[in-house]
mmCIF file of C-alpha atoms in Angstrom:
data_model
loop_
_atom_site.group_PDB
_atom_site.id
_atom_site.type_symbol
_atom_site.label_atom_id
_atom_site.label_comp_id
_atom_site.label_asym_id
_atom_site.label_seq_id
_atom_site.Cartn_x
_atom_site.Cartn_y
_atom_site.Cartn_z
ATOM 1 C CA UNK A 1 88.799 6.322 191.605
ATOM 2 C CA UNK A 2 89.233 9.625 189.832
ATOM 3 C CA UNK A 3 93.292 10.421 188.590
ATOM 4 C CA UNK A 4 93.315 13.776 190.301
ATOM 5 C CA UNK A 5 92.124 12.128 193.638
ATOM 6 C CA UNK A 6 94.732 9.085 193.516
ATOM 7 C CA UNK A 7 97.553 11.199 192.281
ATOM 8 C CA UNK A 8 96.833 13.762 195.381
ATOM 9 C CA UNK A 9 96.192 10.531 197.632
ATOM 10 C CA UNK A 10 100.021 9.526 196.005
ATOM 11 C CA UNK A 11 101.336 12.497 196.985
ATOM 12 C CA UNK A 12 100.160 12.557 200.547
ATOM 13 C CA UNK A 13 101.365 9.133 201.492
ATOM 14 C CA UNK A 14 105.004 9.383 200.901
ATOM 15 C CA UNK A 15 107.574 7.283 199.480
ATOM 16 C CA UNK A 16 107.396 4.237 201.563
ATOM 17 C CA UNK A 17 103.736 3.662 200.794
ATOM 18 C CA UNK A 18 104.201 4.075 197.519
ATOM 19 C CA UNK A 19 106.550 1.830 197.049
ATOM 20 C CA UNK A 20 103.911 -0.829 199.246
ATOM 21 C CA UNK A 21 101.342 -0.018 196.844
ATOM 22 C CA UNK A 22 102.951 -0.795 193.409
ATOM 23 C CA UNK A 23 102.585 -4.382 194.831
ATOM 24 C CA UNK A 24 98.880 -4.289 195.496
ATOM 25 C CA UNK A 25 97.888 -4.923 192.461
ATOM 26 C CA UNK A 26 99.143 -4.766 188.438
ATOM 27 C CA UNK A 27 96.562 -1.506 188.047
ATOM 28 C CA UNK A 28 97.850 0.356 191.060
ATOM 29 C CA UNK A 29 101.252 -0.361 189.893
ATOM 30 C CA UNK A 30 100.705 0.767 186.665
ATOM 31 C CA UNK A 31 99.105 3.604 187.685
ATOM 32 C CA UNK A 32 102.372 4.602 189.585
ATOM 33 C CA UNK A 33 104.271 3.869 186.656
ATOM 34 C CA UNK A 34 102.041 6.281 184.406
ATOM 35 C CA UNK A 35 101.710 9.027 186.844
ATOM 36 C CA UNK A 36 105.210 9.222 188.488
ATOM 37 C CA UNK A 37 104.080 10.300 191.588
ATOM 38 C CA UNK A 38 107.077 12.902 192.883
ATOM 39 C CA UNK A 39 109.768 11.674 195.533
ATOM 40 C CA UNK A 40 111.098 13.295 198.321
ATOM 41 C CA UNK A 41 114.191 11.792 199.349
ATOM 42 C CA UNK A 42 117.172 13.230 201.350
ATOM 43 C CA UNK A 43 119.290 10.515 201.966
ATOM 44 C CA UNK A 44 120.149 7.417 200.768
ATOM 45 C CA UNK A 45 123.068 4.373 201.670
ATOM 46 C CA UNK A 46 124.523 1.704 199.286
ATOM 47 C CA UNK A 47 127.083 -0.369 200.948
ATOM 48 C CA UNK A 48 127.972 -3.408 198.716
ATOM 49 C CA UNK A 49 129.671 -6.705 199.868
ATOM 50 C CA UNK A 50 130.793 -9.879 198.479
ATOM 51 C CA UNK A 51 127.347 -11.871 199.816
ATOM 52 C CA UNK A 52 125.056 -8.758 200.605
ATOM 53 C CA UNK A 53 123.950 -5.021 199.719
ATOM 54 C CA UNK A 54 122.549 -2.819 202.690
ATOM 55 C CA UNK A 55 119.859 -0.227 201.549
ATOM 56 C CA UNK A 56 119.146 2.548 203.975
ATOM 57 C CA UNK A 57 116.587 5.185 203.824
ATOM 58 C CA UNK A 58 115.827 8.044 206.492
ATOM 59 C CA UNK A 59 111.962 7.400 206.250
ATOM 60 C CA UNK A 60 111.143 5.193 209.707
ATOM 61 C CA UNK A 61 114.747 4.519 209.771
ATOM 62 C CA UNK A 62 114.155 1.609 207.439
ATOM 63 C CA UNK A 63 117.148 -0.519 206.227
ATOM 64 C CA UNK A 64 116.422 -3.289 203.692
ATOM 65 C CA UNK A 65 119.695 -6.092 203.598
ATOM 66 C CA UNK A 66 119.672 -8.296 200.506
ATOM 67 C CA UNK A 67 122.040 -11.361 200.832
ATOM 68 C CA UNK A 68 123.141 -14.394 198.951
ATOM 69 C CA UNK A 69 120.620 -17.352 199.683
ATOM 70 C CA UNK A 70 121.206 -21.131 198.225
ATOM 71 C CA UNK A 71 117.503 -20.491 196.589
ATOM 72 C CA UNK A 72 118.075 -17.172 195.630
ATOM 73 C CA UNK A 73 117.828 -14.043 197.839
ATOM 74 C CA UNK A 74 116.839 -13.424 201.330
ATOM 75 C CA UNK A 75 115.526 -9.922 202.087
ATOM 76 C CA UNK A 76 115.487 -8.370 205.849
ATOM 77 C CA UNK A 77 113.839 -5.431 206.174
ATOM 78 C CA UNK A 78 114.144 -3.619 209.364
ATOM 79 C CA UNK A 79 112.106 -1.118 211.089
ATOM 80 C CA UNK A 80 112.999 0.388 213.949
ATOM 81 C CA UNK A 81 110.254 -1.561 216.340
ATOM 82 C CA UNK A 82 110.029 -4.273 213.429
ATOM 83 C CA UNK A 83 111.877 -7.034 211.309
ATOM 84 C CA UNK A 84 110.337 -9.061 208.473
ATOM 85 C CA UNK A 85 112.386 -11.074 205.958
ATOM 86 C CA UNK A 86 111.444 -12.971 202.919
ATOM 87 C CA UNK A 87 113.099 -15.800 200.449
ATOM 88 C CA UNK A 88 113.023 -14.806 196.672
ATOM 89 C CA UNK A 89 114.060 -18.013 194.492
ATOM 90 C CA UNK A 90 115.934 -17.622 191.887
ATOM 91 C CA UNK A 91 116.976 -13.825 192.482
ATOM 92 C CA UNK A 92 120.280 -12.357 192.090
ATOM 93 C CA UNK A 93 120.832 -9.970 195.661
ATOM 94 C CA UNK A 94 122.666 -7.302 194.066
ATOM 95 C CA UNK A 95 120.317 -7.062 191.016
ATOM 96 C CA UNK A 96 117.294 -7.196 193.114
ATOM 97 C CA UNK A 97 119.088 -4.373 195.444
ATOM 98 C CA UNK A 98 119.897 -2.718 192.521
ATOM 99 C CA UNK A 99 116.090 -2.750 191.308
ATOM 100 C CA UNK A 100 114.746 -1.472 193.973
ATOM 101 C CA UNK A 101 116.969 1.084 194.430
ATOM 102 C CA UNK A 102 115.712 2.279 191.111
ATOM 103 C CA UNK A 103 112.058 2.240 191.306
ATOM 104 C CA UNK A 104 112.346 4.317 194.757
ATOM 105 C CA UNK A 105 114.568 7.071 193.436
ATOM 106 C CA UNK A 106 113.719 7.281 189.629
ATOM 107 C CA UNK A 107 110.489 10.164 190.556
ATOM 108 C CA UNK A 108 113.355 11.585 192.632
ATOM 109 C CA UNK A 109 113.231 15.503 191.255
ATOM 110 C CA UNK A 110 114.909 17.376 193.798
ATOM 111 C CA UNK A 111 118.717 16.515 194.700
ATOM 112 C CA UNK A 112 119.286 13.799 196.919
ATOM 113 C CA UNK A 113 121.424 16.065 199.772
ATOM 114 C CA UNK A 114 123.363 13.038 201.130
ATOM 115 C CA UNK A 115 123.987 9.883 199.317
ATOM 116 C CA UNK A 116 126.856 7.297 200.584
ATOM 117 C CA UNK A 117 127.756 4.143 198.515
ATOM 118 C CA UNK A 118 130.240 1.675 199.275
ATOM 119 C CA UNK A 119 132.295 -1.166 197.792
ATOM 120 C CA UNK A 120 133.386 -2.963 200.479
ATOM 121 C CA UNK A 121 134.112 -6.166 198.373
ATOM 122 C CA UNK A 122 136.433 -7.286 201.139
ATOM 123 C CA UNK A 123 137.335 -11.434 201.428
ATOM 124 C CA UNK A 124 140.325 -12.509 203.736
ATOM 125 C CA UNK A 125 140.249 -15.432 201.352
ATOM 126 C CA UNK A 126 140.761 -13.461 198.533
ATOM 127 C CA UNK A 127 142.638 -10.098 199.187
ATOM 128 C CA UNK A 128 144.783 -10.460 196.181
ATOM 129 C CA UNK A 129 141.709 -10.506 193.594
ATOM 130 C CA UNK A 130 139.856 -7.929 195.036
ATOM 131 C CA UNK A 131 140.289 -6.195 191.485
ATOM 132 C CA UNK A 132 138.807 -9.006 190.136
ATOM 133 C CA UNK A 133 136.030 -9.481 192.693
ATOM 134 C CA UNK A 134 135.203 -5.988 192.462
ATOM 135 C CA UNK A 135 134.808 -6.254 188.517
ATOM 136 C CA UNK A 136 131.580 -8.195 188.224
ATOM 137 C CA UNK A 137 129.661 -6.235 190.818
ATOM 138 C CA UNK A 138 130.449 -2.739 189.178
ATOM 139 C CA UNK A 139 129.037 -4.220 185.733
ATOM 140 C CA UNK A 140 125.848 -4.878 187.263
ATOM 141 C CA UNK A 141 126.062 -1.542 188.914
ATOM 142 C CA UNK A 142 126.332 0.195 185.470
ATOM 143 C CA UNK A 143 124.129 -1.676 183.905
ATOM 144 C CA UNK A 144 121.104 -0.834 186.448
ATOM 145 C CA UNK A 145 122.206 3.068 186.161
ATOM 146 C CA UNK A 146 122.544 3.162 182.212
ATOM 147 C CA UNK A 147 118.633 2.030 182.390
ATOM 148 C CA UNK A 148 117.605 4.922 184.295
ATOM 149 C CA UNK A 149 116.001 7.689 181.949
ATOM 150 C CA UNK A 150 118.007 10.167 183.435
ATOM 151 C CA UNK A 151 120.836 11.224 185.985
ATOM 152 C CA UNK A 152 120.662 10.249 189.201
ATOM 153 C CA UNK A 153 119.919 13.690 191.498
ATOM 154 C CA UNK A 154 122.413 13.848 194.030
ATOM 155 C CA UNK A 155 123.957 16.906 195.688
ATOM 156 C CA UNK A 156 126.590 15.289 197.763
ATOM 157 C CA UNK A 157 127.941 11.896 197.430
ATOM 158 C CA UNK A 158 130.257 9.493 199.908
ATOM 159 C CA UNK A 159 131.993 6.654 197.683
ATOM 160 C CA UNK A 160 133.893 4.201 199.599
ATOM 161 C CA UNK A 161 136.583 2.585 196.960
ATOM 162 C CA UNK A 162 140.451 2.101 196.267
ATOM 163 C CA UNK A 163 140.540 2.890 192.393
ATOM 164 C CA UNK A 164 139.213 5.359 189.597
ATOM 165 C CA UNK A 165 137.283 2.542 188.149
ATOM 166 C CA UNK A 166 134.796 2.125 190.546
ATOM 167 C CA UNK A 167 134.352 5.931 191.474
ATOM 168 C CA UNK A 168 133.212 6.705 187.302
ATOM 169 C CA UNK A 169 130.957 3.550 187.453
ATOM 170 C CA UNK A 170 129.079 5.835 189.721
ATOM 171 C CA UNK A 171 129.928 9.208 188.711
ATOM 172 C CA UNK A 172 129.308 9.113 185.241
ATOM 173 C CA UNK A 173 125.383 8.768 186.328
ATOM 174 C CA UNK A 174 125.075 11.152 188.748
ATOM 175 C CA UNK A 175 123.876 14.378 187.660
ATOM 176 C CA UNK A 176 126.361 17.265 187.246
ATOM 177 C CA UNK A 177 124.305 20.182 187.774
ATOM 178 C CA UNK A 178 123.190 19.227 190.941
ATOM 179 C CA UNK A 179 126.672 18.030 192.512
ATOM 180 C CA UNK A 180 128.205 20.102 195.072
ATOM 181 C CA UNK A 181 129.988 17.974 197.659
ATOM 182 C CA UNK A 182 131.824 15.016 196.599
ATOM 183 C CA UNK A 183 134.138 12.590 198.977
ATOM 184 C CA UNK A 184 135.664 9.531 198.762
ATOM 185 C CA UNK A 185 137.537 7.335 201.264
ATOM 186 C CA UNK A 186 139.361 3.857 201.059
ATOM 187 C CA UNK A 187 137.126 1.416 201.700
ATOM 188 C CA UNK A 188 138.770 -1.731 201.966
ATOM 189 C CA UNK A 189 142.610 -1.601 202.533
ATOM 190 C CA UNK A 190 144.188 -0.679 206.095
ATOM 191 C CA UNK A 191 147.208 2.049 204.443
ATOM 192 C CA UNK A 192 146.802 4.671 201.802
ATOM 193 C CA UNK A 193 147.141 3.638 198.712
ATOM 194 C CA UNK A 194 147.548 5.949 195.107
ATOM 195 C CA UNK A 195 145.005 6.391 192.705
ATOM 196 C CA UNK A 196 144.562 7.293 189.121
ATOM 197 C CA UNK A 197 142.336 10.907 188.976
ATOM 198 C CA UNK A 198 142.591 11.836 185.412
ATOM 199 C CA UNK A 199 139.305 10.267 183.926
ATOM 200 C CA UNK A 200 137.459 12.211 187.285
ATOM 201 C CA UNK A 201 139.259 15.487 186.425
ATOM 202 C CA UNK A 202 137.265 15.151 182.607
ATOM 203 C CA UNK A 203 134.272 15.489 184.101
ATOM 204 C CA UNK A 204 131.604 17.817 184.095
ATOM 205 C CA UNK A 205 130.745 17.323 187.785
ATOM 206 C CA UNK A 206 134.712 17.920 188.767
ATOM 207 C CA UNK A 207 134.038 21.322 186.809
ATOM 208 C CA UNK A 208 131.379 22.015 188.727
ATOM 209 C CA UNK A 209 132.311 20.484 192.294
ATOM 210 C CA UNK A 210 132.795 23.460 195.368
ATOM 211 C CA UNK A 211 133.747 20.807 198.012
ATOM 212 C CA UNK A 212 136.155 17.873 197.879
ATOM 213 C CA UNK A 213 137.183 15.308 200.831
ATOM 214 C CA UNK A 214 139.904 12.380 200.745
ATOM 215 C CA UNK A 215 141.320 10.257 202.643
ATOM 216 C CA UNK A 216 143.268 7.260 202.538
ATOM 217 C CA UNK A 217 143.768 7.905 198.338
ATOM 218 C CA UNK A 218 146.661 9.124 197.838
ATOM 219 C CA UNK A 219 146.680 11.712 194.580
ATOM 220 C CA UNK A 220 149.493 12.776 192.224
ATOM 221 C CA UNK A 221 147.709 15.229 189.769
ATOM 222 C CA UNK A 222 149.232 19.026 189.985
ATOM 223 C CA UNK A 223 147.139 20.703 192.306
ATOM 224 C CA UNK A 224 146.359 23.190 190.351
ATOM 225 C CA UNK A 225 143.507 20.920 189.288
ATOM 226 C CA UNK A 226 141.910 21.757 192.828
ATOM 227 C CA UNK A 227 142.084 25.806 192.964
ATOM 228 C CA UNK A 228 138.241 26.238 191.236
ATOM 229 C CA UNK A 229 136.809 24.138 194.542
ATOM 230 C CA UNK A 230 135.626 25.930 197.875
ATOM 231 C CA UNK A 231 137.190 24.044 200.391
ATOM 232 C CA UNK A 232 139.452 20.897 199.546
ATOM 233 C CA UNK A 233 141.240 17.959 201.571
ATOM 234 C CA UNK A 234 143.354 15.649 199.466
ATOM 235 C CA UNK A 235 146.221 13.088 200.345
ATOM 236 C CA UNK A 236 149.497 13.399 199.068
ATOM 237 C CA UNK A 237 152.949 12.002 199.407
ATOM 238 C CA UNK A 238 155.447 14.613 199.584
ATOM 239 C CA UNK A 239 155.718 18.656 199.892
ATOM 240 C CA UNK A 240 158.179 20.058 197.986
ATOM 241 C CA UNK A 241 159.315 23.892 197.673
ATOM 242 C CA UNK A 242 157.645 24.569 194.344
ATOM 243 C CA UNK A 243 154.338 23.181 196.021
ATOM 244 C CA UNK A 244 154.335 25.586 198.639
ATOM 245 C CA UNK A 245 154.672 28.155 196.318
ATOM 246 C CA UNK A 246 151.990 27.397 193.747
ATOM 247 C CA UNK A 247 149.644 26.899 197.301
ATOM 248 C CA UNK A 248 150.534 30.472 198.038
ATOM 249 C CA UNK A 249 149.775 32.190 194.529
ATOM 250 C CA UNK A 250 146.979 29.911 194.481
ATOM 251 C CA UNK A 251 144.772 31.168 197.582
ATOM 252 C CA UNK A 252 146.699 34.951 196.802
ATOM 253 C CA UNK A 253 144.914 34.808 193.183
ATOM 254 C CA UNK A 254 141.608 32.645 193.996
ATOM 255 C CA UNK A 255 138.299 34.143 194.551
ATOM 256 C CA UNK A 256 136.560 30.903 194.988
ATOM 257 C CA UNK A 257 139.543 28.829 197.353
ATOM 258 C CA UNK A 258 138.496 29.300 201.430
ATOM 259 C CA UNK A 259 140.699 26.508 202.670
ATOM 260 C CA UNK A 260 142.356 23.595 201.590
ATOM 261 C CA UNK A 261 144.237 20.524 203.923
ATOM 262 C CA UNK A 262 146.966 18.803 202.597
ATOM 263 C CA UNK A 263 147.909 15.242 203.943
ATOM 264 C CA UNK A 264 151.810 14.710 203.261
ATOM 265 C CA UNK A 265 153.506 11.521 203.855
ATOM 266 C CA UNK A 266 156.660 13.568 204.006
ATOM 267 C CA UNK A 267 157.581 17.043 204.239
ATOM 268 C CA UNK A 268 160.856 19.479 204.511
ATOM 269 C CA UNK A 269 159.786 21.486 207.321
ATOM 270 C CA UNK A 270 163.250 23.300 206.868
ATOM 271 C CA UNK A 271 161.953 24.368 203.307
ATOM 272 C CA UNK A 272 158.652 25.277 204.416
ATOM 273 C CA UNK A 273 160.381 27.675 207.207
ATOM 274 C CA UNK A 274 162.475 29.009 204.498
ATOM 275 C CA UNK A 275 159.236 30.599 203.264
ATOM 276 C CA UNK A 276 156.942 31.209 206.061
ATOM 277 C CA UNK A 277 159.862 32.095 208.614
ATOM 278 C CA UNK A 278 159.609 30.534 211.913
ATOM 279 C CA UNK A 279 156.322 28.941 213.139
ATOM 280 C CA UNK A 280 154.409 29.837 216.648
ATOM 281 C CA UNK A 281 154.258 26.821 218.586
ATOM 282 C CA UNK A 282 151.377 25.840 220.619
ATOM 283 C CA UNK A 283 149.291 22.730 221.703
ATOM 284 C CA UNK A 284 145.955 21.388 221.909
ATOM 285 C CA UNK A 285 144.241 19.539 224.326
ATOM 286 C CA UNK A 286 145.741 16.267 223.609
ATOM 287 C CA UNK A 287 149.207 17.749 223.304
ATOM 288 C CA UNK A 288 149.794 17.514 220.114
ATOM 289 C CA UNK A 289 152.351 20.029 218.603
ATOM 290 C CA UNK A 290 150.729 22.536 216.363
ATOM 291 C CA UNK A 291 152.717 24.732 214.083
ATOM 292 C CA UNK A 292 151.679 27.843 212.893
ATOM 293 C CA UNK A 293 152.378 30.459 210.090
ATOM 294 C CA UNK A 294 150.620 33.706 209.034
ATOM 295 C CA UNK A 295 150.829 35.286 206.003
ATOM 296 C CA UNK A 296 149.775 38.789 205.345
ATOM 297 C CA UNK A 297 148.365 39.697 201.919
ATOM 298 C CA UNK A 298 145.610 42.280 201.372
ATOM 299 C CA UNK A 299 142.657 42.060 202.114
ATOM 300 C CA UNK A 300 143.386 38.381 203.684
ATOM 301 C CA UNK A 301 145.599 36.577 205.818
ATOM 302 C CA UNK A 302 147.001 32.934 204.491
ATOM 303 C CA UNK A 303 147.604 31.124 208.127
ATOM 304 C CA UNK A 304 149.535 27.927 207.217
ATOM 305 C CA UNK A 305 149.136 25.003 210.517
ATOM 306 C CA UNK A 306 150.870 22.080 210.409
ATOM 307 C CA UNK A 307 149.691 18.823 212.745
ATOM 308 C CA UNK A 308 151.164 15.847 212.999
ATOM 309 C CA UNK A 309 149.226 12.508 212.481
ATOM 310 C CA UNK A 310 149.786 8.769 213.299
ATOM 311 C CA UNK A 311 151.839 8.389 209.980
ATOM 312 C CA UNK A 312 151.635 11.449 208.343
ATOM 313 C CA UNK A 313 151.015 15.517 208.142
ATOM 314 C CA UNK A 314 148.487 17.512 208.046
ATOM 315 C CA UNK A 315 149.357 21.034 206.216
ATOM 316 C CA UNK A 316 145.938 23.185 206.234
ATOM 317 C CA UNK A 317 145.858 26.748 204.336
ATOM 318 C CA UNK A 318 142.953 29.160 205.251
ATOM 319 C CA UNK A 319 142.326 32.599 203.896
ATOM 320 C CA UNK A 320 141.330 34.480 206.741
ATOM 321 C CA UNK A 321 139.885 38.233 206.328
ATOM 322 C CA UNK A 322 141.756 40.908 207.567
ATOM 323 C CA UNK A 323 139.807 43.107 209.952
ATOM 324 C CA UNK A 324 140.045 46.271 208.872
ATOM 325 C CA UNK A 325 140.897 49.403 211.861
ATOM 326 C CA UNK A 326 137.683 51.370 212.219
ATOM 327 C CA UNK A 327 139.326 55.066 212.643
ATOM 328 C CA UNK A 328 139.281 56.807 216.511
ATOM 329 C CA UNK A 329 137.038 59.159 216.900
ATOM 330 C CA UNK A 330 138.627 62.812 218.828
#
């Protein structure tokens, strides 16, 4: 068969088939190697545990499981009106996982727009290693993604982790051009813990980030580190006066900063009224009590609303546009 016919045939098929095809036969696959047939890809999920690695993929709502066999590794791929599973002797699951991953998103061009990885790494048996457990399977990580030939195109990402560590075995590969959104969540401890953020703040892709999400991480770096991004939500363990006050200047002098949330383990409120004044009280639905402040400063209005949580506070800054009097008309 003609190139130009099997590369348009390629194209036409989609990703899944692809994929089917490179294990036809050693000239079809090579073929596909050669040609690089484009992907089109939108979102992808890698959640890693200590005995299995869950692959998902939007196309036919496939999800592909790789876990620990005694002869090697036992793949489950399921469909959504379909299962099939397979033994692989002698095969590593995470390395196999890792492969595959690979071959379907190295012709990826265009950004991935959601991509969501996970280190679960979670043993009741083991919780006080879990630094140690966690160690191997990140150095198999990094060694699949140094082999790529180049960064991995992703516009937002979702890492599930407790430490720096893990979150630059992943960053460091992803492209920094195309990253927008980035958030990252604890992903196997019940309370927040701290972690270490200056290696991440190094980055290219922080420099070029608009949107950041945490929870459950508690950070220590001066915020000031956060003013270039869009919108921000970050997890902290006390407000103190000076805080408020760089938060202030900051949205009064930022072009770029919309809003930004604030989880505090503690506050002052007496220090925060000695400010913003006296909050208006309200509630929502659930009856929650809902403090509010309002700031005027041309040509925006900081509103300041604090909600308690379960264990914590939520402080949320928004620059809001002042509406501007159109004049009567006689």
């Amino acid at each position: 068969m003609p190139d130009v016919v099997m590369n348009i045939i390629l194209k036409k098929v989609g990703v899944q088939s692809v994929q089917v095809l490179r294990k036809v036969c050693r000239d079809l696959r090579n073929f596909i190697e050669e040609h690089k047939p484009e992907s089109y890809i939108d979102q992808a999920t890698l959640s890693i545990d200590l005995d299995s690695v869950h692959l998902g993929f939007p196309f036919n709502s496939i999800v592909v499981k790789y876990k620990k066999h005694e002869k090697g590794c036992r793949v489950i791929c399921q469909k959504t009106y379909n299962t099939t599973e397979k033994i692989l002797d002698n095969s590593d699951f995470l390395e196999t996982a890792l492969n595959d991953f690979k071959v379907i998103m190295k012709n990826q061009k265009n950004g991935v727009g959601f991509f969501n990885i996970c280190f679960k790494l979670f043993s009741q048996d083991d919780i006080g290693d879990q630094e140690l457990i966690s160690t191997g399977f990140r150095e198999k990580l990094e060694k699949s993604l140094q082999s790529w030939d180049h960064p991995v195109p992703v516009r937002r990402v979702i890492i599930g982790t407790v430490n720096q560590t893990e979150v630059m075995s992943i960053l460091r590969y992803l492209d920094p051009k195309l990253l927008e959104d980035f958030e990252m969540s604890a992903s196997r401890y019940v309370d927040s813990i701290p972690m270490e953020f200056d290696k991440i703040l190094g980055t290219d892709h922080w420099k070029n980030l608009k949107t950041l999400k945490m929870s459950g991480l508690i950070v220590s770096v001066q915020l000031k580190h956060f003013f270039h991004l869009t919108t921000c939500s970050v997890f902290r363990k006390s407000l103190s006066g000076d805080e408020l006050t760089e938060l202030r200047n900051a949205f009064q002098g930022s072009t770029s900063l919309k809003s930004m949330e604030v989880t505090y383990q503690f506050l002052d409120k007496s220090g925060i009224c000695n400010q913003l004044g006296q909050p208006t009280v309200t509630q929502d639905f659930l009856g929650t009590r809902i403090e509010t402040w309002e700031v005027g400063v041309s040509p925006n209005t900081l509103r300041f609303t604090l909600v308690p949580k379960e264990k914590s506070y939520a402080f949320i800054i928004r620059k809001i546009p002042i509406q501007k009097t159109m004049p009567t008309r006689r």
